[in-house]
PDB file of C-alpha atoms in Angstrom:
ATOM      1  CA  MET A   1     -73.467 -66.620-182.585  1.00  0.00           C
ATOM      2  CA  LYS A   2     -73.281 -62.932-183.523  1.00  0.00           C
ATOM      3  CA  ASN A   3     -69.709 -62.118-182.513  1.00  0.00           C
ATOM      4  CA  SER A   4     -67.945 -65.235-183.787  1.00  0.00           C
ATOM      5  CA  ASP A   5     -65.372 -64.828-186.518  1.00  0.00           C
ATOM      6  CA  TRP A   6     -66.750 -67.268-189.068  1.00  0.00           C
ATOM      7  CA  GLN A   7     -64.609 -68.288-192.053  1.00  0.00           C
ATOM      8  CA  ALA A   8     -67.783 -68.795-194.099  1.00  0.00           C
ATOM      9  CA  ILE A   9     -71.561 -69.073-193.727  1.00  0.00           C
ATOM     10  CA  ILE A  10     -73.681 -71.687-195.508  1.00  0.00           C
ATOM     11  CA  PHE A  11     -77.378 -70.835-195.805  1.00  0.00           C
ATOM     12  CA  ASP A  12     -80.279 -73.115-196.494  1.00  0.00           C
ATOM     13  CA  PHE A  13     -82.692 -71.153-198.707  1.00  0.00           C
ATOM     14  CA  ASP A  14     -86.399 -71.822-198.075  1.00  0.00           C
ATOM     15  CA  GLY A  15     -87.289 -70.633-194.585  1.00  0.00           C
ATOM     16  CA  VAL A  16     -83.815 -69.164-193.959  1.00  0.00           C
ATOM     17  CA  VAL A  17     -83.306 -66.566-196.695  1.00  0.00           C
ATOM     18  CA  VAL A  18     -86.892 -66.443-198.015  1.00  0.00           C
ATOM     19  CA  GLU A  19     -90.256 -67.040-196.315  1.00  0.00           C
ATOM     20  CA  SER A  20     -91.166 -69.742-198.828  1.00  0.00           C
ATOM     21  CA  GLY A  21     -91.902 -72.773-196.657  1.00  0.00           C
ATOM     22  CA  LYS A  22     -95.690 -72.395-196.913  1.00  0.00           C
ATOM     23  CA  ILE A  23     -95.452 -71.958-200.709  1.00  0.00           C
ATOM     24  CA  LYS A  24     -93.825 -75.388-201.084  1.00  0.00           C
ATOM     25  CA  THR A  25     -96.384 -76.978-198.750  1.00  0.00           C
ATOM     26  CA  GLN A  26     -99.270 -75.577-200.818  1.00  0.00           C
ATOM     27  CA  ALA A  27     -97.635 -76.813-204.039  1.00  0.00           C
ATOM     28  CA  PHE A  28     -97.387 -80.392-202.754  1.00  0.00           C
ATOM     29  CA  ALA A  29    -101.039 -80.227-201.641  1.00  0.00           C
ATOM     30  CA  GLU A  30    -102.104 -78.960-205.071  1.00  0.00           C
ATOM     31  CA  LEU A  31    -100.088 -81.609-206.894  1.00  0.00           C
ATOM     32  CA  TYR A  32    -101.671 -84.515-205.002  1.00  0.00           C
ATOM     33  CA  ARG A  33    -105.218 -83.112-204.619  1.00  0.00           C
ATOM     34  CA  PRO A  34    -106.573 -85.334-207.458  1.00  0.00           C
ATOM     35  CA  TYR A  35    -105.940 -88.345-205.174  1.00  0.00           C
ATOM     36  CA  GLY A  36    -108.204 -87.001-202.421  1.00  0.00           C
ATOM     37  CA  GLU A  37    -107.852 -85.077-199.191  1.00  0.00           C
ATOM     38  CA  GLU A  38    -106.579 -88.084-197.198  1.00  0.00           C
ATOM     39  CA  ILE A  39    -103.571 -88.366-199.523  1.00  0.00           C
ATOM     40  CA  VAL A  40    -103.099 -84.577-199.426  1.00  0.00           C
ATOM     41  CA  ALA A  41    -102.990 -84.659-195.616  1.00  0.00           C
ATOM     42  CA  ALA A  42    -100.405 -87.472-195.638  1.00  0.00           C
ATOM     43  CA  VAL A  43     -98.293 -85.689-198.276  1.00  0.00           C
ATOM     44  CA  VAL A  44     -98.337 -82.393-196.370  1.00  0.00           C
ATOM     45  CA  GLN A  45     -97.443 -84.097-193.094  1.00  0.00           C
ATOM     46  CA  PHE A  46     -94.505 -85.963-194.664  1.00  0.00           C
ATOM     47  CA  HIS A  47     -93.279 -82.814-196.424  1.00  0.00           C
ATOM     48  CA  THR A  48     -93.370 -80.695-193.269  1.00  0.00           C
ATOM     49  CA  GLN A  49     -91.620 -83.394-191.232  1.00  0.00           C
ATOM     50  CA  ASN A  50     -88.887 -83.807-193.862  1.00  0.00           C
ATOM     51  CA  GLY A  51     -87.823 -80.274-194.648  1.00  0.00           C
ATOM     52  CA  GLY A  52     -84.598 -80.116-196.622  1.00  0.00           C
ATOM     53  CA  MET A  53     -85.258 -83.400-198.443  1.00  0.00           C
ATOM     54  CA  SER A  54     -85.299 -82.966-202.222  1.00  0.00           C
ATOM     55  CA  ARG A  55     -88.694 -82.998-203.946  1.00  0.00           C
ATOM     56  CA  TYR A  56     -87.574 -85.962-206.087  1.00  0.00           C
ATOM     57  CA  ARG A  57     -87.146 -88.191-203.040  1.00  0.00           C
ATOM     58  CA  LYS A  58     -90.566 -87.037-201.818  1.00  0.00           C
ATOM     59  CA  PHE A  59     -92.211 -87.785-205.179  1.00  0.00           C
ATOM     60  CA  ARG A  60     -90.765 -91.306-205.094  1.00  0.00           C
ATOM     61  CA  TYR A  61     -91.826 -91.854-201.493  1.00  0.00           C
ATOM     62  CA  PHE A  62     -95.404 -90.684-202.141  1.00  0.00           C
ATOM     63  CA  GLN A  63     -95.660 -92.898-205.223  1.00  0.00           C
ATOM     64  CA  GLU A  64     -94.619 -96.007-203.321  1.00  0.00           C
ATOM     65  CA  HIS A  65     -96.065 -95.466-199.841  1.00  0.00           C
ATOM     66  CA  PHE A  66     -99.171 -93.322-200.347  1.00  0.00           C
ATOM     67  CA  LEU A  67    -100.325 -94.142-203.871  1.00  0.00           C
ATOM     68  CA  SER A  68     -99.148 -97.792-203.879  1.00  0.00           C
ATOM     69  CA  LYS A  69     -98.167 -97.461-207.538  1.00  0.00           C
ATOM     70  CA  PRO A  70     -95.178 -98.772-209.499  1.00  0.00           C
ATOM     71  CA  PRO A  71     -92.052 -96.571-209.265  1.00  0.00           C
ATOM     72  CA  LEU A  72     -92.222 -93.330-211.227  1.00  0.00           C
ATOM     73  CA  THR A  73     -90.780 -93.446-214.716  1.00  0.00           C
ATOM     74  CA  GLU A  74     -88.285 -90.759-215.655  1.00  0.00           C
ATOM     75  CA  ALA A  75     -90.947 -89.051-217.792  1.00  0.00           C
ATOM     76  CA  GLU A  76     -93.520 -89.101-214.950  1.00  0.00           C
ATOM     77  CA  GLU A  77     -91.032 -87.658-212.485  1.00  0.00           C
ATOM     78  CA  LYS A  78     -90.101 -84.925-214.959  1.00  0.00           C
ATOM     79  CA  GLN A  79     -93.778 -83.998-215.392  1.00  0.00           C
ATOM     80  CA  LEU A  80     -94.260 -83.755-211.625  1.00  0.00           C
ATOM     81  CA  ASP A  81     -91.128 -81.624-211.401  1.00  0.00           C
ATOM     82  CA  ILE A  82     -92.279 -79.251-214.167  1.00  0.00           C
ATOM     83  CA  HIS A  83     -95.731 -78.861-212.594  1.00  0.00           C
ATOM     84  CA  PHE A  84     -94.195 -78.248-209.142  1.00  0.00           C
ATOM     85  CA  SER A  85     -91.828 -75.606-210.582  1.00  0.00           C
ATOM     86  CA  GLU A  86     -94.766 -73.858-212.252  1.00  0.00           C
ATOM     87  CA  LEU A  87     -96.521 -73.687-208.885  1.00  0.00           C
ATOM     88  CA  VAL A  88     -93.578 -72.360-206.874  1.00  0.00           C
ATOM     89  CA  VAL A  89     -90.907 -70.446-208.814  1.00  0.00           C
ATOM     90  CA  GLU A  90     -92.650 -67.101-209.336  1.00  0.00           C
ATOM     91  CA  ALA A  91     -94.146 -67.254-205.840  1.00  0.00           C
ATOM     92  CA  VAL A  92     -90.724 -67.843-204.238  1.00  0.00           C
ATOM     93  CA  ILE A  93     -89.184 -65.012-206.275  1.00  0.00           C
ATOM     94  CA  ALA A  94     -91.939 -62.701-205.002  1.00  0.00           C
ATOM     95  CA  ALA A  95     -91.955 -63.962-201.395  1.00  0.00           C
ATOM     96  CA  GLU A  96     -90.887 -61.864-198.407  1.00  0.00           C
ATOM     97  CA  ALA A  97     -87.315 -62.258-197.207  1.00  0.00           C
ATOM     98  CA  VAL A  98     -86.713 -63.690-193.738  1.00  0.00           C
ATOM     99  CA  PRO A  99     -86.183 -60.603-191.512  1.00  0.00           C
ATOM    100  CA  GLY A 100     -82.470 -59.805-191.315  1.00  0.00           C
ATOM    101  CA  ALA A 101     -81.441 -62.289-194.026  1.00  0.00           C
ATOM    102  CA  VAL A 102     -80.678 -59.849-196.850  1.00  0.00           C
ATOM    103  CA  GLU A 103     -78.951 -57.433-194.449  1.00  0.00           C
ATOM    104  CA  LEU A 104     -76.779 -60.236-193.073  1.00  0.00           C
ATOM    105  CA  ILE A 105     -75.897 -61.500-196.555  1.00  0.00           C
ATOM    106  CA  ARG A 106     -74.959 -58.030-197.822  1.00  0.00           C
ATOM    107  CA  GLN A 107     -72.959 -57.261-194.696  1.00  0.00           C
ATOM    108  CA  GLN A 108     -70.964 -60.504-194.678  1.00  0.00           C
ATOM    109  CA  ALA A 109     -70.440 -60.922-198.446  1.00  0.00           C
ATOM    110  CA  GLY A 110     -67.609 -58.418-198.489  1.00  0.00           C
ATOM    111  CA  LYS A 111     -65.833 -60.160-195.616  1.00  0.00           C
ATOM    112  CA  ILE A 112     -66.210 -63.927-196.027  1.00  0.00           C
ATOM    113  CA  PRO A 113     -67.454 -66.409-198.660  1.00  0.00           C
ATOM    114  CA  LEU A 114     -71.177 -67.177-198.453  1.00  0.00           C
ATOM    115  CA  PHE A 115     -72.877 -70.269-199.868  1.00  0.00           C
ATOM    116  CA  VAL A 116     -76.358 -71.693-200.402  1.00  0.00           C
ATOM    117  CA  ALA A 117     -76.948 -75.412-199.766  1.00  0.00           C
ATOM    118  CA  SER A 118     -80.585 -76.239-200.515  1.00  0.00           C
ATOM    119  CA  GLY A 119     -82.884 -79.160-201.269  1.00  0.00           C
ATOM    120  CA  THR A 120     -84.328 -77.186-204.207  1.00  0.00           C
ATOM    121  CA  PRO A 121     -83.135 -78.352-207.665  1.00  0.00           C
ATOM    122  CA  GLU A 122     -79.944 -76.435-208.422  1.00  0.00           C
ATOM    123  CA  THR A 123     -80.952 -75.011-211.817  1.00  0.00           C
ATOM    124  CA  GLU A 124     -84.240 -73.681-210.389  1.00  0.00           C
ATOM    125  CA  LEU A 125     -82.494 -72.370-207.260  1.00  0.00           C
ATOM    126  CA  LYS A 126     -79.967 -70.388-209.307  1.00  0.00           C
ATOM    127  CA  VAL A 127     -82.779 -68.725-211.282  1.00  0.00           C
ATOM    128  CA  ILE A 128     -84.547 -67.740-208.042  1.00  0.00           C
ATOM    129  CA  VAL A 129     -81.361 -66.403-206.405  1.00  0.00           C
ATOM    130  CA  GLU A 130     -80.519 -64.446-209.567  1.00  0.00           C
ATOM    131  CA  ARG A 131     -84.045 -63.008-209.947  1.00  0.00           C
ATOM    132  CA  ARG A 132     -84.038 -61.922-206.290  1.00  0.00           C
ATOM    133  CA  GLY A 133     -80.802 -60.004-206.907  1.00  0.00           C
ATOM    134  CA  LEU A 134     -78.765 -62.123-204.484  1.00  0.00           C
ATOM    135  CA  ALA A 135     -76.451 -63.968-206.892  1.00  0.00           C
ATOM    136  CA  PRO A 136     -73.532 -61.476-206.601  1.00  0.00           C
ATOM    137  CA  TYR A 137     -73.296 -62.106-202.857  1.00  0.00           C
ATOM    138  CA  PHE A 138     -72.809 -65.880-202.997  1.00  0.00           C
ATOM    139  CA  THR A 139     -69.606 -67.711-203.873  1.00  0.00           C
ATOM    140  CA  GLU A 140     -71.630 -70.813-204.800  1.00  0.00           C
ATOM    141  CA  VAL A 141     -75.328 -71.712-204.979  1.00  0.00           C
ATOM    142  CA  ARG A 142     -75.827 -75.466-204.649  1.00  0.00           C
ATOM    143  CA  GLY A 143     -78.947 -77.629-204.653  1.00  0.00           C
ATOM    144  CA  ALA A 144     -80.481 -81.017-205.485  1.00  0.00           C
ATOM    145  CA  PRO A 145     -79.920 -83.677-206.640  1.00  0.00           C
ATOM    146  CA  ALA A 146     -76.797 -83.607-204.428  1.00  0.00           C
ATOM    147  CA  LEU A 147     -77.531 -84.358-200.761  1.00  0.00           C
ATOM    148  CA  LYS A 148     -77.034 -81.514-198.291  1.00  0.00           C
ATOM    149  CA  LYS A 149     -74.248 -83.276-196.373  1.00  0.00           C
ATOM    150  CA  THR A 150     -72.431 -83.866-199.689  1.00  0.00           C
ATOM    151  CA  ILE A 151     -72.810 -80.228-200.744  1.00  0.00           C
ATOM    152  CA  ILE A 152     -71.414 -79.039-197.400  1.00  0.00           C
ATOM    153  CA  ALA A 153     -68.509 -81.511-197.597  1.00  0.00           C
ATOM    154  CA  GLU A 154     -67.649 -80.337-201.122  1.00  0.00           C
ATOM    155  CA  ILE A 155     -67.750 -76.660-200.089  1.00  0.00           C
ATOM    156  CA  LEU A 156     -65.454 -77.300-197.111  1.00  0.00           C
ATOM    157  CA  SER A 157     -63.019 -79.219-199.283  1.00  0.00           C
ATOM    158  CA  ALA A 158     -63.024 -76.861-202.289  1.00  0.00           C
ATOM    159  CA  TYR A 159     -62.345 -73.764-200.180  1.00  0.00           C
ATOM    160  CA  ALA A 160     -60.091 -75.398-197.552  1.00  0.00           C
ATOM    161  CA  LEU A 161     -62.380 -74.298-194.740  1.00  0.00           C
ATOM    162  CA  ASN A 162     -62.062 -75.374-191.118  1.00  0.00           C
ATOM    163  CA  PRO A 163     -65.466 -76.976-190.322  1.00  0.00           C
ATOM    164  CA  GLU A 164     -65.586 -75.592-186.770  1.00  0.00           C
ATOM    165  CA  SER A 165     -65.198 -72.064-188.176  1.00  0.00           C
ATOM    166  CA  VAL A 166     -68.080 -72.473-190.642  1.00  0.00           C
ATOM    167  CA  LEU A 167     -71.699 -71.709-189.694  1.00  0.00           C
ATOM    168  CA  MET A 168     -74.623 -73.538-191.303  1.00  0.00           C
ATOM    169  CA  ILE A 169     -78.008 -71.834-190.885  1.00  0.00           C
ATOM    170  CA  GLY A 170     -81.008 -74.074-191.544  1.00  0.00           C
ATOM    171  CA  ASP A 171     -84.653 -74.624-190.665  1.00  0.00           C
ATOM    172  CA  ALA A 172     -84.906 -78.426-190.905  1.00  0.00           C
ATOM    173  CA  MET A 173     -83.373 -81.572-189.462  1.00  0.00           C
ATOM    174  CA  ALA A 174     -81.726 -82.277-192.846  1.00  0.00           C
ATOM    175  CA  ASP A 175     -79.760 -79.037-192.369  1.00  0.00           C
ATOM    176  CA  LEU A 176     -78.693 -79.992-188.851  1.00  0.00           C
ATOM    177  CA  GLU A 177     -77.751 -83.504-189.982  1.00  0.00           C
ATOM    178  CA  GLY A 178     -75.709 -82.069-192.867  1.00  0.00           C
ATOM    179  CA  ALA A 179     -73.878 -79.782-190.454  1.00  0.00           C
ATOM    180  CA  GLN A 180     -73.282 -82.566-187.924  1.00  0.00           C
ATOM    181  CA  ALA A 181     -71.975 -84.943-190.627  1.00  0.00           C
ATOM    182  CA  ASN A 182     -69.340 -82.309-191.477  1.00  0.00           C
ATOM    183  CA  SER A 183     -68.657 -80.999-187.927  1.00  0.00           C
ATOM    184  CA  THR A 184     -69.686 -77.413-188.730  1.00  0.00           C
ATOM    185  CA  ALA A 185     -71.415 -75.061-186.318  1.00  0.00           C
ATOM    186  CA  PHE A 186     -75.210 -74.838-186.695  1.00  0.00           C
ATOM    187  CA  LEU A 187     -77.937 -72.298-186.014  1.00  0.00           C
ATOM    188  CA  GLY A 188     -81.603 -73.230-186.384  1.00  0.00           C
ATOM    189  CA  ARG A 189     -84.220 -70.844-187.700  1.00  0.00           C
ATOM    190  CA  VAL A 190     -87.764 -71.566-186.494  1.00  0.00           C
ATOM    191  CA  TYR A 191     -90.620 -69.485-187.911  1.00  0.00           C
ATOM    192  CA  PRO A 192     -92.490 -67.799-185.028  1.00  0.00           C
ATOM    193  CA  GLY A 193     -95.368 -70.022-183.919  1.00  0.00           C
ATOM    194  CA  ASP A 194     -94.127 -73.133-185.734  1.00  0.00           C
ATOM    195  CA  PRO A 195     -93.061 -76.223-183.749  1.00  0.00           C
ATOM    196  CA  ASN A 196     -89.320 -76.457-183.120  1.00  0.00           C
ATOM    197  CA  PRO A 197     -87.995 -79.483-185.083  1.00  0.00           C
ATOM    198  CA  PHE A 198     -84.586 -79.428-183.388  1.00  0.00           C
ATOM    199  CA  PRO A 199     -83.232 -81.154-180.256  1.00  0.00           C
ATOM    200  CA  GLU A 200     -83.124 -79.017-177.094  1.00  0.00           C
ATOM    201  CA  HIS A 201     -79.378 -78.322-177.250  1.00  0.00           C
ATOM    202  CA  VAL A 202     -79.599 -76.632-180.666  1.00  0.00           C
ATOM    203  CA  GLU A 203     -79.563 -72.828-180.590  1.00  0.00           C
ATOM    204  CA  ILE A 204     -82.533 -71.364-182.483  1.00  0.00           C
ATOM    205  CA  VAL A 205     -83.637 -67.910-183.605  1.00  0.00           C
ATOM    206  CA  PRO A 206     -86.993 -66.564-184.913  1.00  0.00           C
ATOM    207  CA  ASP A 207     -85.217 -64.655-187.716  1.00  0.00           C
ATOM    208  CA  LEU A 208     -81.724 -63.429-188.651  1.00  0.00           C
ATOM    209  CA  ARG A 209     -81.899 -59.856-187.349  1.00  0.00           C
ATOM    210  CA  GLY A 210     -79.839 -60.779-184.270  1.00  0.00           C
ATOM    211  CA  LEU A 211     -76.884 -61.771-186.466  1.00  0.00           C
ATOM    212  CA  VAL A 212     -76.663 -58.380-188.165  1.00  0.00           C
ATOM    213  CA  ALA A 213     -73.997 -56.220-186.499  1.00  0.00           C
TER     214      ALA A 213
END
Protein backbone atom coordinates (compact mmCIF):
# COMPACT_ATOMS: atom_id res chain seq x y z
CA MET A 1 0.00 0.00 0.00
CA LYS A 2 2.79 2.40 0.98
CA ASN A 3 4.43 3.01 -2.40
CA SER A 4 1.32 3.35 -4.57
CA ASP A 5 0.71 6.66 -6.27
CA TRP A 6 -2.80 7.38 -5.02
CA GLN A 7 -4.84 10.18 -6.63
CA ALA A 8 -6.64 10.70 -3.31
CA ILE A 9 -7.18 9.07 0.08
CA ILE A 10 -10.57 8.82 1.81
CA PHE A 11 -10.42 8.26 5.57
CA ASP A 12 -13.10 6.97 7.87
CA PHE A 13 -12.74 8.91 11.13
CA ASP A 14 -13.48 6.91 14.31
CA GLY A 15 -10.90 4.16 14.66
CA VAL A 16 -8.89 5.34 11.63
CA VAL A 17 -7.86 8.91 12.44
CA VAL A 18 -8.82 8.95 16.13
CA GLU A 19 -8.96 6.19 18.76
CA SER A 20 -12.62 6.91 19.49
CA GLY A 21 -14.32 3.56 18.92
CA LYS A 22 -14.59 2.74 22.63
CA ILE A 23 -15.97 6.23 23.37
CA LYS A 24 -18.94 5.63 21.05
CA THR A 25 -19.54 2.17 22.52
CA GLN A 26 -19.65 3.60 26.06
CA ALA A 27 -22.05 6.34 24.93
CA PHE A 28 -24.54 3.83 23.49
CA ALA A 29 -24.32 1.80 26.72
CA GLU A 30 -24.97 4.91 28.82
CA LEU A 31 -27.89 5.99 26.65
CA TYR A 32 -29.73 2.67 26.97
CA ARG A 33 -28.76 1.80 30.58
CA PRO A 34 -32.21 2.86 31.92
CA TYR A 35 -33.68 -0.14 30.04
CA GLY A 36 -31.48 -2.64 31.89
CA GLU A 37 -28.23 -4.48 31.33
CA GLU A 38 -29.75 -7.03 28.92
CA ILE A 39 -30.72 -4.21 26.54
CA VAL A 40 -27.32 -2.56 27.04
CA ALA A 41 -25.57 -5.80 26.06
CA ALA A 42 -27.71 -6.14 22.92
CA VAL A 43 -27.14 -2.48 21.98
CA VAL A 44 -23.37 -2.74 22.44
CA GLN A 45 -23.20 -5.96 20.43
CA PHE A 46 -25.20 -4.47 17.54
CA HIS A 47 -23.14 -1.26 17.59
CA THR A 48 -19.81 -3.09 17.51
CA GLN A 49 -20.98 -5.40 14.71
CA ASN A 50 -22.24 -2.47 12.63
CA GLY A 51 -19.40 0.01 12.71
CA GLY A 52 -19.80 2.79 10.16
CA MET A 53 -23.61 2.75 10.35
CA SER A 54 -25.02 6.14 11.35
CA ARG A 55 -26.29 6.52 14.92
CA TYR A 56 -29.75 7.46 13.59
CA ARG A 57 -30.20 4.07 11.93
CA LYS A 58 -29.04 2.43 15.17
CA PHE A 59 -31.49 4.45 17.28
CA ARG A 60 -34.34 3.37 15.00
CA TYR A 61 -33.24 -0.26 15.05
CA PHE A 62 -32.97 -0.36 18.85
CA GLN A 63 -36.39 1.26 19.22
CA GLU A 64 -38.07 -1.33 17.02
CA HIS A 65 -36.13 -4.52 17.73
CA PHE A 66 -34.89 -4.18 21.32
CA LEU A 67 -37.42 -1.89 22.98
CA SER A 68 -40.46 -3.03 20.94
CA LYS A 69 -41.78 0.53 20.93
CA PRO A 70 -43.48 2.60 18.22
CA PRO A 71 -41.06 4.31 15.80
CA LEU A 72 -39.19 7.28 17.23
CA THR A 73 -40.76 10.66 16.63
CA GLU A 74 -38.55 13.38 15.18
CA ALA A 75 -38.41 15.07 18.60
CA GLU A 76 -37.43 11.81 20.37
CA GLU A 77 -34.69 11.10 17.84
CA LYS A 78 -33.36 14.64 18.22
CA GLN A 79 -33.22 14.23 22.02
CA LEU A 80 -31.28 10.97 21.69
CA ASP A 81 -28.93 12.67 19.24
CA ILE A 82 -28.31 15.65 21.55
CA HIS A 83 -27.66 13.38 24.54
CA PHE A 84 -25.30 11.18 22.48
CA SER A 85 -23.38 14.26 21.25
CA GLU A 86 -23.01 15.48 24.84
CA LEU A 87 -21.49 12.13 25.77
CA VAL A 88 -19.01 11.90 22.90
CA VAL A 89 -17.93 15.20 21.31
CA GLU A 90 -15.48 16.49 23.92
CA ALA A 91 -14.14 12.97 24.50
CA VAL A 92 -13.47 12.45 20.78
CA ILE A 93 -11.78 15.86 20.51
CA ALA A 94 -9.50 14.86 23.41
CA ALA A 95 -8.89 11.26 22.29
CA GLU A 96 -5.51 9.93 21.15
CA ALA A 97 -4.85 9.88 17.42
CA VAL A 98 -4.38 6.52 15.71
CA PRO A 99 -0.56 6.08 15.50
CA GLY A 100 0.69 7.42 12.17
CA ALA A 101 -2.64 9.02 11.18
CA VAL A 102 -1.75 12.68 11.72
CA GLU A 103 1.71 12.20 10.18
CA LEU A 104 0.19 10.54 7.11
CA ILE A 105 -2.46 13.26 6.74
CA ARG A 106 0.08 16.09 7.03
CA GLN A 107 2.49 14.38 4.64
CA GLN A 108 -0.09 13.64 1.93
CA ALA A 109 -2.17 16.84 2.18
CA GLY A 110 0.34 18.82 0.17
CA LYS A 111 0.41 16.21 -2.59
CA ILE A 112 -3.12 14.87 -3.11
CA PRO A 113 -6.68 15.68 -1.99
CA LEU A 114 -7.72 14.01 1.27
CA PHE A 115 -11.30 13.38 2.39
CA VAL A 116 -13.22 12.13 5.42
CA ALA A 117 -16.24 9.85 4.88
CA SER A 118 -17.77 8.99 8.26
CA GLY A 119 -20.95 7.68 9.84
CA THR A 120 -20.81 10.55 12.36
CA PRO A 121 -23.31 13.39 11.72
CA GLU A 122 -21.60 15.85 9.38
CA THR A 123 -22.10 19.01 11.46
CA GLU A 124 -20.67 17.31 14.57
CA LEU A 125 -17.83 15.74 12.56
CA LYS A 126 -16.75 19.12 11.15
CA VAL A 127 -16.59 20.60 14.66
CA ILE A 128 -14.41 17.69 15.85
CA VAL A 129 -12.08 17.87 12.83
CA GLU A 130 -11.76 21.64 13.25
CA ARG A 131 -11.13 21.45 17.02
CA ARG A 132 -8.45 18.79 16.47
CA GLY A 133 -6.67 21.14 14.06
CA LEU A 134 -7.11 18.84 11.05
CA ALA A 135 -9.57 20.86 8.95
CA PRO A 136 -6.90 22.58 6.78
CA TYR A 137 -5.65 19.20 5.55
CA PHE A 138 -8.94 17.90 4.16
CA THR A 139 -10.56 18.90 0.88
CA GLU A 140 -13.95 17.75 2.19
CA VAL A 141 -15.28 16.35 5.48
CA ARG A 142 -18.46 14.34 4.91
CA GLY A 143 -20.73 12.45 7.29
CA ALA A 144 -24.27 11.26 8.05
CA PRO A 145 -27.07 11.31 7.10
CA ALA A 146 -25.57 10.45 3.69
CA LEU A 147 -24.58 6.78 3.36
CA LYS A 148 -20.87 6.02 3.07
CA LYS A 149 -21.15 4.54 -0.43
CA THR A 150 -23.01 7.69 -1.55
CA ILE A 151 -20.39 9.99 -0.02
CA ILE A 152 -17.59 8.08 -1.78
CA ALA A 153 -19.48 8.14 -5.10
CA GLU A 154 -20.02 11.90 -4.82
CA ILE A 155 -16.34 12.53 -4.01
CA LEU A 156 -15.20 10.45 -7.00
CA SER A 157 -17.60 12.27 -9.30
CA ALA A 158 -16.97 15.82 -8.01
CA TYR A 159 -13.18 15.53 -8.33
CA ALA A 160 -13.08 13.32 -11.46
CA LEU A 161 -11.07 10.66 -9.66
CA ASN A 162 -10.26 7.23 -11.05
CA PRO A 163 -11.70 4.80 -8.44
CA GLU A 164 -8.82 2.32 -8.77
CA SER A 165 -6.37 5.11 -7.91
CA VAL A 166 -8.25 6.13 -4.75
CA LEU A 167 -7.58 4.49 -1.37
CA MET A 168 -10.31 4.17 1.27
CA ILE A 169 -9.04 3.45 4.80
CA GLY A 170 -11.68 2.12 7.19
CA ASP A 171 -12.20 -0.01 10.28
CA ALA A 172 -15.66 -1.47 9.60
CA MET A 173 -17.52 -3.53 7.03
CA ALA A 174 -19.54 -0.42 6.06
CA ASP A 175 -16.24 1.15 4.93
CA LEU A 176 -15.28 -1.91 2.90
CA GLU A 177 -18.76 -2.11 1.36
CA GLY A 178 -18.62 1.59 0.46
CA ALA A 179 -15.25 1.07 -1.22
CA GLN A 180 -16.41 -2.05 -3.06
CA ALA A 181 -19.60 -0.33 -4.29
CA ASN A 182 -17.38 2.33 -5.90
CA SER A 183 -14.47 0.07 -7.01
CA THR A 184 -11.85 1.93 -4.94
CA ALA A 185 -8.87 0.31 -3.25
CA PHE A 186 -9.33 -0.48 0.46
CA LEU A 187 -7.13 -0.87 3.52
CA GLY A 188 -8.57 -2.11 6.81
CA ARG A 189 -7.44 -0.82 10.18
CA VAL A 190 -7.94 -3.27 13.05
CA TYR A 191 -7.15 -2.10 16.59
CA PRO A 192 -4.55 -4.45 18.13
CA GLY A 193 -6.32 -7.23 20.02
CA ASP A 194 -9.74 -6.59 18.46
CA PRO A 195 -11.36 -9.24 16.22
CA ASN A 196 -10.80 -8.68 12.50
CA PRO A 197 -14.20 -7.85 10.92
CA PHE A 198 -12.93 -8.19 7.35
CA PRO A 199 -12.78 -11.15 4.93
CA GLU A 200 -9.41 -12.92 4.67
CA HIS A 201 -8.41 -11.30 1.36
CA VAL A 202 -8.58 -7.76 2.77
CA GLU A 203 -5.22 -6.22 3.69
CA ILE A 204 -5.21 -4.94 7.28
CA VAL A 205 -2.87 -2.90 9.46
CA PRO A 206 -2.74 -2.29 13.25
CA ASP A 207 -2.18 1.46 12.70
CA LEU A 208 -1.12 3.88 9.94
CA ARG A 209 2.59 4.20 10.73
CA GLY A 210 3.50 1.85 7.87
CA LEU A 211 1.96 4.24 5.33
CA VAL A 212 4.14 7.18 6.37
CA ALA A 213 7.15 7.51 4.04
